[in-house]
mmCIF file of C-alpha atoms and ligand atoms in Angstrom:
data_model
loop_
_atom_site.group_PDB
_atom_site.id
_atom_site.type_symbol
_atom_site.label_atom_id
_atom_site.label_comp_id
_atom_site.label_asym_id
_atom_site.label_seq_id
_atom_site.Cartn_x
_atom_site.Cartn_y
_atom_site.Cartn_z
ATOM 1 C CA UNK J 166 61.123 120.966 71.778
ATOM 2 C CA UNK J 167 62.745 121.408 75.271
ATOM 3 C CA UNK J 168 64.845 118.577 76.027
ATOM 4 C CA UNK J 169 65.467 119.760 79.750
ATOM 5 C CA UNK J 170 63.185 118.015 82.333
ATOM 6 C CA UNK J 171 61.745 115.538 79.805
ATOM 7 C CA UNK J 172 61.236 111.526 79.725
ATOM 8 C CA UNK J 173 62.632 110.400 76.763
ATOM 9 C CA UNK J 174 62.693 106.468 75.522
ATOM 10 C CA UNK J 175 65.949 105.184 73.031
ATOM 11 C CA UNK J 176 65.416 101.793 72.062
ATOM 12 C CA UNK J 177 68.520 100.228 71.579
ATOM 13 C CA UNK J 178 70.646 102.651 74.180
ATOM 14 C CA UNK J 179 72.995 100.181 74.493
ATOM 15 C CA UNK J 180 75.771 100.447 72.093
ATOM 16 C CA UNK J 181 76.491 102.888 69.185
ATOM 17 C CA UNK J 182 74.409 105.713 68.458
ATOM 18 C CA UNK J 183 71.438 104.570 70.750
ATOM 19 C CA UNK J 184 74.082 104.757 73.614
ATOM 20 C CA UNK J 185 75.716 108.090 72.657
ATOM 21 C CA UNK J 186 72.100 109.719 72.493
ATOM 22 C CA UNK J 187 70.727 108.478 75.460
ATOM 23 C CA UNK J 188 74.110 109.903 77.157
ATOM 24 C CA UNK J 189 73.857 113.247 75.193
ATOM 25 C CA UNK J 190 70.163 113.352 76.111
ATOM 26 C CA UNK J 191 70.917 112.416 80.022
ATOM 27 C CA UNK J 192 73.702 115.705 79.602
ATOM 28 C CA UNK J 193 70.849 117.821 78.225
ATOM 29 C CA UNK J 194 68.706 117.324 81.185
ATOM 30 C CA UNK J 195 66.272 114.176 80.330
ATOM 31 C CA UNK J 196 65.468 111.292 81.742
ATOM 32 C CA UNK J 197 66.512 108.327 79.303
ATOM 33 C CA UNK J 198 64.841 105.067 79.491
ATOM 34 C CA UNK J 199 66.494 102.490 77.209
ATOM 35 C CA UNK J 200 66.418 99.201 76.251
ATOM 36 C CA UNK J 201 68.117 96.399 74.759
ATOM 37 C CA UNK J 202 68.768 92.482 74.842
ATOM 38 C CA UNK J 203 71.162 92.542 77.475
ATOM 39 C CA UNK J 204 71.008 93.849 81.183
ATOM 40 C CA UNK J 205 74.998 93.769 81.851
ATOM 41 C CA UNK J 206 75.238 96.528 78.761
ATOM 42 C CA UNK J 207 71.912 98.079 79.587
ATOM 43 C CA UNK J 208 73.588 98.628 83.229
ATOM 44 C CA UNK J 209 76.945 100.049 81.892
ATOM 45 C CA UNK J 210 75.379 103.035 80.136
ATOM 46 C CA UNK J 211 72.824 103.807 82.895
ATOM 47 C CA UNK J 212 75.912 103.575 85.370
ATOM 48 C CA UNK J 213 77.438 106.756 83.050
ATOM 49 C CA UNK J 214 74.590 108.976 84.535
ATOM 50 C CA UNK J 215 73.634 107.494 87.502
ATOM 51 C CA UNK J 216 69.361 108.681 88.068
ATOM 52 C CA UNK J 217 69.397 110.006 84.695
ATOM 53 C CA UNK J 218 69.114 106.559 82.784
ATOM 54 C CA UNK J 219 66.884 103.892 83.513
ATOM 55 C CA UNK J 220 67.697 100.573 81.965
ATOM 56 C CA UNK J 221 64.819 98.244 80.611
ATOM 57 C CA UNK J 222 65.416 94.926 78.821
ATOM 58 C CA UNK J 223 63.266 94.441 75.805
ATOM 59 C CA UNK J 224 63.631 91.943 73.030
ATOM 60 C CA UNK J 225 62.208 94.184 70.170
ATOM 61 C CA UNK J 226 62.260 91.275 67.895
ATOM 62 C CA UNK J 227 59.598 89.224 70.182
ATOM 63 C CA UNK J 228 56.159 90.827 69.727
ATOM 64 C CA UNK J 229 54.226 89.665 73.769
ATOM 65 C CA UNK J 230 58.154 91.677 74.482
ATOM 66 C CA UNK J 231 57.450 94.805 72.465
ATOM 67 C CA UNK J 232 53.763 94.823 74.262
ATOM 68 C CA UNK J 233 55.642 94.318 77.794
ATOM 69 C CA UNK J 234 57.214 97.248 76.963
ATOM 70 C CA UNK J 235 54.345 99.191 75.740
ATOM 71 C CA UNK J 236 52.162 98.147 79.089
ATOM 72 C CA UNK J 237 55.183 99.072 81.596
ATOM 73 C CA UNK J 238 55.448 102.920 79.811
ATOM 74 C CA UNK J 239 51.887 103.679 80.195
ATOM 75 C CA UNK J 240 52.023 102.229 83.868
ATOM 76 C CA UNK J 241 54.821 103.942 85.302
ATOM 77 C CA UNK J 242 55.814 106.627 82.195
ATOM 78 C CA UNK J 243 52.914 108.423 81.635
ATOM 79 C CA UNK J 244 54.927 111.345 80.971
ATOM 80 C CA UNK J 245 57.272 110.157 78.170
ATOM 81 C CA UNK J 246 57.790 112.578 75.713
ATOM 82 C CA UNK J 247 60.525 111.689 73.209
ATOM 83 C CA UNK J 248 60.435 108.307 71.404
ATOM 84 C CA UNK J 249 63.345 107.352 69.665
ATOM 85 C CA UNK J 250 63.304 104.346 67.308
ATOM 86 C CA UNK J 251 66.837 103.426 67.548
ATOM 87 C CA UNK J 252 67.530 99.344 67.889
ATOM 88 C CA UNK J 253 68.616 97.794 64.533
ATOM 89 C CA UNK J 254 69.836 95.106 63.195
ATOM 90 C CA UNK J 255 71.529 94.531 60.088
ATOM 91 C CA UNK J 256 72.331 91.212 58.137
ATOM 92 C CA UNK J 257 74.173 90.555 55.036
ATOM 93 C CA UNK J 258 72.629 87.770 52.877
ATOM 94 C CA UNK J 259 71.956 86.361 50.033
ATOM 95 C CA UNK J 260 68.203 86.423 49.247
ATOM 96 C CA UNK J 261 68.911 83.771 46.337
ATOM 97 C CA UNK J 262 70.796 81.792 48.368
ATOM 98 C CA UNK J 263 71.139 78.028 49.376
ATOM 99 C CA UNK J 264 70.211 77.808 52.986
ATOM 100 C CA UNK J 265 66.599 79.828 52.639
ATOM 101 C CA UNK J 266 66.022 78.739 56.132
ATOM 102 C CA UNK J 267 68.384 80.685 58.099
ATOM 103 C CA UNK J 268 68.279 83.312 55.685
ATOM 104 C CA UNK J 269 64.724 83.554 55.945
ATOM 105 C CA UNK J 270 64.976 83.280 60.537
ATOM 106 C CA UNK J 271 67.315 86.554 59.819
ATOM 107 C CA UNK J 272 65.202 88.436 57.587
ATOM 108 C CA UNK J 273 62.180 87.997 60.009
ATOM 109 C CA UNK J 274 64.114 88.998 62.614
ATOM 110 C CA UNK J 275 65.211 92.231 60.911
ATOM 111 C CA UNK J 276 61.796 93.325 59.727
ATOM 112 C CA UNK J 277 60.233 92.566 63.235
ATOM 113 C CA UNK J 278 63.444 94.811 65.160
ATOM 114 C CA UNK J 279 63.706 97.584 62.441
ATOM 115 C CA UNK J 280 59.655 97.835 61.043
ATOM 116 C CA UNK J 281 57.285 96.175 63.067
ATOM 117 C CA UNK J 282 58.517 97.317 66.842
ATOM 118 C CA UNK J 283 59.019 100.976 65.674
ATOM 119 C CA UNK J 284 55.213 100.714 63.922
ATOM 120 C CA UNK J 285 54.268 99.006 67.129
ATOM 121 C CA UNK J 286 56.491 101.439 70.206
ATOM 122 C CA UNK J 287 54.548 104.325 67.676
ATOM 123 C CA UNK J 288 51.064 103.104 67.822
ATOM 124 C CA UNK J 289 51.042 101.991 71.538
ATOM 125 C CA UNK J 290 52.520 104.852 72.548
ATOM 126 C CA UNK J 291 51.043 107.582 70.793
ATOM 127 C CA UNK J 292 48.411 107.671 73.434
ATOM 128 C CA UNK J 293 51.083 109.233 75.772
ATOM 129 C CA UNK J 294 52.822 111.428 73.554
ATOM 130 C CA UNK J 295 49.498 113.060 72.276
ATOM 131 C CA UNK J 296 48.945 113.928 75.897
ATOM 132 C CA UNK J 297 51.768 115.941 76.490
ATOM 133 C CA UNK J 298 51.788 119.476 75.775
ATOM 134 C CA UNK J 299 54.525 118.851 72.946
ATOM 135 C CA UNK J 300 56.227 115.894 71.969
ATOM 136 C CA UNK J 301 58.527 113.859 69.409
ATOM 137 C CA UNK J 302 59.050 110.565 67.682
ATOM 138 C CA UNK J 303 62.593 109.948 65.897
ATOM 139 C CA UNK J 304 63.050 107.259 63.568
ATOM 140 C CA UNK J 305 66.242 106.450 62.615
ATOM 141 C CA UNK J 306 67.223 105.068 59.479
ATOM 142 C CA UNK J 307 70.101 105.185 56.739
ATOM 143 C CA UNK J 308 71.263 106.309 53.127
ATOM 144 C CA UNK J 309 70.755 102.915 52.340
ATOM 145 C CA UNK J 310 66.733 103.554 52.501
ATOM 146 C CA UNK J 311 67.192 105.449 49.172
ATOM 147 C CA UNK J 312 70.285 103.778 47.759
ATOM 148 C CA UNK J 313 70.201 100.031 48.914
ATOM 149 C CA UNK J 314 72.979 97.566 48.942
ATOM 150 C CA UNK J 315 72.623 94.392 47.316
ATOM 151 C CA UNK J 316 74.477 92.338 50.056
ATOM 152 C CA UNK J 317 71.566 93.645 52.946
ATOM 153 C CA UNK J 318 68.501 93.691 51.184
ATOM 154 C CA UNK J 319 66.221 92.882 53.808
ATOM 155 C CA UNK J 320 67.938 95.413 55.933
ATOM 156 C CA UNK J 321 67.706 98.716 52.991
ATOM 157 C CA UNK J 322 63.707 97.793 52.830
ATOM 158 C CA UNK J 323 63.242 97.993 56.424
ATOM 159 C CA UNK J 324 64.985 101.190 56.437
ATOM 160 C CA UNK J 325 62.624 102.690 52.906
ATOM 161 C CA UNK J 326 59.465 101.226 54.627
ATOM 162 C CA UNK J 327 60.666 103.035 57.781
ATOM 163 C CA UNK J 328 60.548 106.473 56.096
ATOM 164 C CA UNK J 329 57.663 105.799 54.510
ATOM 165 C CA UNK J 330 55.772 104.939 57.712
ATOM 166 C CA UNK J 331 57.484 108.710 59.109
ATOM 167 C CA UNK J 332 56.206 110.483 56.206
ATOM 168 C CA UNK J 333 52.592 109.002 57.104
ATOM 169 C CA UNK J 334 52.885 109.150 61.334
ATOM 170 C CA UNK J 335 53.875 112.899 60.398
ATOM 171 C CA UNK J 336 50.584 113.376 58.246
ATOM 172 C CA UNK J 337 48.773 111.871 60.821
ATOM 173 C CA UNK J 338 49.822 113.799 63.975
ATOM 174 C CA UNK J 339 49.906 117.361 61.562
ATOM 175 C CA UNK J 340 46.318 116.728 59.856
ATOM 176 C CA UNK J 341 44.957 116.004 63.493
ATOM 177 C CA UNK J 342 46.607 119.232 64.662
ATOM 178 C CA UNK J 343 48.169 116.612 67.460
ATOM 179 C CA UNK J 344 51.385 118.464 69.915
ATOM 180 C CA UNK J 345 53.186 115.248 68.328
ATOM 181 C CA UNK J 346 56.306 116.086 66.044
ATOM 182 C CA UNK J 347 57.629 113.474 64.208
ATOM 183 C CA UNK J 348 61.450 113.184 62.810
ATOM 184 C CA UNK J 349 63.252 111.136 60.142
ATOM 185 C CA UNK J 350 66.720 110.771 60.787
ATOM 186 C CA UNK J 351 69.151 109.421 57.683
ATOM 187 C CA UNK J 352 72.481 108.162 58.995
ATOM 188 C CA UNK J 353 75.466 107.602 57.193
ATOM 189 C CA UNK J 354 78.196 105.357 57.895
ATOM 190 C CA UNK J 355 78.829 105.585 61.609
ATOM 191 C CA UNK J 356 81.625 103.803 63.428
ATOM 192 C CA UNK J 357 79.258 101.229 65.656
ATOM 193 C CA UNK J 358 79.847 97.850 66.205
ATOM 194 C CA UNK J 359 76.980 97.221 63.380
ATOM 195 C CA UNK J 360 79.969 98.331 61.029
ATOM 196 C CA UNK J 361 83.159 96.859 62.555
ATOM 197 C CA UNK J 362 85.636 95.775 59.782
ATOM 198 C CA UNK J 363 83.359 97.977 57.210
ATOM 199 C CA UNK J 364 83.777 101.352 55.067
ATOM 200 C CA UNK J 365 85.988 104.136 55.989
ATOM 201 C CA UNK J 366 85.690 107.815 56.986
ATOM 202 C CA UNK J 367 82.978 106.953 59.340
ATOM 203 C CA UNK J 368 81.163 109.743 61.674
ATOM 204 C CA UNK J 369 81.783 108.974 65.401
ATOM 205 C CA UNK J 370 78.339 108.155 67.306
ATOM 206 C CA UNK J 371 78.927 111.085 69.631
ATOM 207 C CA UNK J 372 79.284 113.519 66.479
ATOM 208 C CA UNK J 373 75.854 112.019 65.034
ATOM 209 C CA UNK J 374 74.217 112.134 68.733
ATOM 210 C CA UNK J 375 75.085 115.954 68.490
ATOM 211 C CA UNK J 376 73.566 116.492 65.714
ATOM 212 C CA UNK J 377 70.201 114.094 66.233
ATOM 213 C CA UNK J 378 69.697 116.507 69.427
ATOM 214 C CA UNK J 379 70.341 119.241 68.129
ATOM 215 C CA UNK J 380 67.776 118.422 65.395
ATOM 216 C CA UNK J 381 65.008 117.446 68.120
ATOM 217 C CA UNK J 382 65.868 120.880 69.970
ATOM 218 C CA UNK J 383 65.080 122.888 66.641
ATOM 219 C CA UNK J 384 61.902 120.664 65.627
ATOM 220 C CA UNK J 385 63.301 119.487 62.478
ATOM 221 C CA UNK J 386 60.952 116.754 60.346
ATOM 222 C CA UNK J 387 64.194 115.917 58.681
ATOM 223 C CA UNK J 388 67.762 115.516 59.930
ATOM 224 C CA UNK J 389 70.246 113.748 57.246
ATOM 225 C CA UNK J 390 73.504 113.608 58.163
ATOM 226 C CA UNK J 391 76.825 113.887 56.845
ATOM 227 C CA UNK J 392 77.264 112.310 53.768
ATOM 228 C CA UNK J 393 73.566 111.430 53.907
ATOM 229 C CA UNK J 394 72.853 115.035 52.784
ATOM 230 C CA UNK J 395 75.156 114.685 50.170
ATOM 231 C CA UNK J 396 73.193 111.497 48.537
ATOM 232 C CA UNK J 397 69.985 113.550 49.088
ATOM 233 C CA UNK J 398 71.588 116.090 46.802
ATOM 234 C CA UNK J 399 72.042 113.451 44.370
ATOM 235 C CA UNK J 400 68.942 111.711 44.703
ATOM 236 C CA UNK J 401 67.160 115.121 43.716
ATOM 237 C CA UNK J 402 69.733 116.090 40.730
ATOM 238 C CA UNK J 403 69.946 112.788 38.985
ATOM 239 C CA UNK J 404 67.578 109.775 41.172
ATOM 240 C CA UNK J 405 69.198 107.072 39.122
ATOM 241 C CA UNK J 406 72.809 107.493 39.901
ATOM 242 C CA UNK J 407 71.603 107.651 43.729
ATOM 243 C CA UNK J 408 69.889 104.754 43.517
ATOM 244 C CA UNK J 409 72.807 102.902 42.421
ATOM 245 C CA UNK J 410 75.502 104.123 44.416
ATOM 246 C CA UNK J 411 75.871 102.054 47.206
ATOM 247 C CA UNK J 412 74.613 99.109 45.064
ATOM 248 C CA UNK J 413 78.095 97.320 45.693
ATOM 249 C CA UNK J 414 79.123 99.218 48.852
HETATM 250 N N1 LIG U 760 76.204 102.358 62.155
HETATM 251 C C1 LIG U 760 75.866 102.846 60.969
HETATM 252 O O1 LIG U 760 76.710 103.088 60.087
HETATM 253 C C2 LIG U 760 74.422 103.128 60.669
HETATM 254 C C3 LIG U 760 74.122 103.753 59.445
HETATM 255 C C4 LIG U 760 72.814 104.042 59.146
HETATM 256 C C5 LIG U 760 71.811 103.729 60.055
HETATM 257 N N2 LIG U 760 72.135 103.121 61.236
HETATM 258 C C6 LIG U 760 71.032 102.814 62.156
HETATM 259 O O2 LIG U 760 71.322 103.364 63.425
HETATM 260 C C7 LIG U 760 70.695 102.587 64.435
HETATM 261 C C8 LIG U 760 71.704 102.226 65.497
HETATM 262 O O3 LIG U 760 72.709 101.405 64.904
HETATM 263 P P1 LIG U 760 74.152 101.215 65.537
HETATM 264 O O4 LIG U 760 75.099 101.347 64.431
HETATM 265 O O5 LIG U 760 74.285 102.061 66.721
HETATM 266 O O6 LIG U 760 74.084 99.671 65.917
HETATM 267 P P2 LIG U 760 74.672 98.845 67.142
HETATM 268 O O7 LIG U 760 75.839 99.505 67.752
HETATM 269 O O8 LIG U 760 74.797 97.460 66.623
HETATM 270 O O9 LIG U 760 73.481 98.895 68.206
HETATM 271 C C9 LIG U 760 72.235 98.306 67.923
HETATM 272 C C10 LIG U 760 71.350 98.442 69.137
HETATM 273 O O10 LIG U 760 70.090 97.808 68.852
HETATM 274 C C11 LIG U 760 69.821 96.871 69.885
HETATM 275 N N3 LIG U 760 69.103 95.713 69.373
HETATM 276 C C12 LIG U 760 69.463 94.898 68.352
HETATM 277 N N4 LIG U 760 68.588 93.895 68.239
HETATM 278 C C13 LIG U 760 67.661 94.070 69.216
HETATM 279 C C14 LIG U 760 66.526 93.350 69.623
HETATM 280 N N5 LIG U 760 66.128 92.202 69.026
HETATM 281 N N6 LIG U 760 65.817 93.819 70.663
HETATM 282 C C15 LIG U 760 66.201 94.948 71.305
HETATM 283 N N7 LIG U 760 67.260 95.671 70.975
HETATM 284 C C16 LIG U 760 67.999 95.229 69.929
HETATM 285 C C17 LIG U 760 71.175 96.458 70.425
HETATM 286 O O11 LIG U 760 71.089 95.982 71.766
HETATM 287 P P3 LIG U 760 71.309 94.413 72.149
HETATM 288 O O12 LIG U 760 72.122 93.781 71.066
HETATM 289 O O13 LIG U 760 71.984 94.458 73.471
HETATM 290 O O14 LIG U 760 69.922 93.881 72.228
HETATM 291 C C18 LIG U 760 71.937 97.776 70.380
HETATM 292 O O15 LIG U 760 71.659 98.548 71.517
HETATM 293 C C19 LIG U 760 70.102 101.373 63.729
HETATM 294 O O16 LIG U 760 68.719 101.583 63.465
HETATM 295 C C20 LIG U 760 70.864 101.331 62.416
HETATM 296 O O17 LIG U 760 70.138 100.696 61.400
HETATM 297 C C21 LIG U 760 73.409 102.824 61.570
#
């Protein structure tokens, strides 16, 4: 789809990849709304491309939030046309562990930020996006959907239920012939502050930003990404060795 001239939402816009999209979108002549926990941030991105970004603060992991947000697009968006399920949050801990309390208060939270608000931002939305003459939901998830780690478990099943639930929204919008396109994107290891002090030979947001446009521009359903393509190789050759590679990673 065009990209010049439309409304476009990131959630999560920003810091890391949220914030290098929404800028790279803002470039290639959208309007980015995005959200986030925290106005000061929220404010420093918008401030990048003054007009072209319009901060909104959301707490994805609070439900009467996510709704908020939901009710404010229809009032005074009605002509969004690019939803990108960005915001994530990613925990390691120990599902066997001895404090099943806070691990448990963390794994909520993770499931409600990286399943629940993109199933939610998709089904309160798509009301708006069917109306437009084309438009494009992104969901953005990780090579750890199809190769989880056992240190983030929580984290990798968000990220396998959130392709799943692409694979479906895709069915949905093609079977009812709908102008809705809908795009998974698998990440690799990107150099965000979700992976300070981790991994090495990490992608630079910008790069992936690049690519994640570029992607939406061609009307892609599936956009993996740098060594992400490489695992979805493997996955195809020999599924078992995939699964395990980034067991211990
Ligand atoms: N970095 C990687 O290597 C990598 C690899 C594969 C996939 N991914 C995926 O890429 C996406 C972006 O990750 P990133 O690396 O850019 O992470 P990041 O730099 O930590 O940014 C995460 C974003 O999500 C927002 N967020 C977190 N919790 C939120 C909440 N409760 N409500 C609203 N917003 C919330 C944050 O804003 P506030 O904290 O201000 O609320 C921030 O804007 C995520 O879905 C992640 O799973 C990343």
């Amino acid at each position: 789809m065009q990209l010049e001239g439309i409304k476009a939402l990131v959630t999560g816009g920003s810091s890391g990849v949220g914030r290098a999209l929404a800028l790279r979108l803002a470039e290639l002549g959208a309007t980015v709304i995005i959200t986030g926990r925290d106005r000061a941030r929220l404010d420093a991105v918008a401030d990048v491309r003054p007009g072209k970004i319009i901060p909104v603060v959301a707490d994805l992991a609070d439900p009467a939030a996510v709704d908020t947000l939901i009710a404010t697009l229809h009032r005074d968006h009605p002509d969004l046309a690019l939803l990108v399920n960005n915001a994530g949050v990613q925990y390691l801990l120990d599902i066997a562990g001895d404090d099943p309390q806070k691990t448990l208060a963390l794994a909520r939270e993770e499931v409600a930020v990286n399943l629940a608000a993109p199933a939610a931002l998709t089904i309160g939305l798509a009301p708006i996006l069917k109306r437009q003459r084309q438009s494009t939901i992104v969901n953005i998830s990780s090579g750890l959907a199809i190769s989880p780690k056992a240190s983030a478990p929580i984290y990798c099943a968000t990220k396998a239920a959130l392709g799943s639930l692409t694979r479906t929204t895709r069915y949905r919008m093609q079977d009812g012939k709908l102008p809705v396109r809908v795009m998974h994107v698998v990440l690799p290891l990107v150099d965000t502050p979700m992976t300070t002090g981790r991994g090495s030979g990490k992608m630079t947001p910008e790069a992936v930003a690049n690519v994640i446009t570029d992607g939406i521009a061609k009307d892609r359903d599936e956009v993996w990404i740098g060594k992400a393509r490489l695992l979805r190789i493997i996955a195809a050759a020999v599924p078992g060795v995939a699964v395990r590679l980034l067991r211990n990673s």
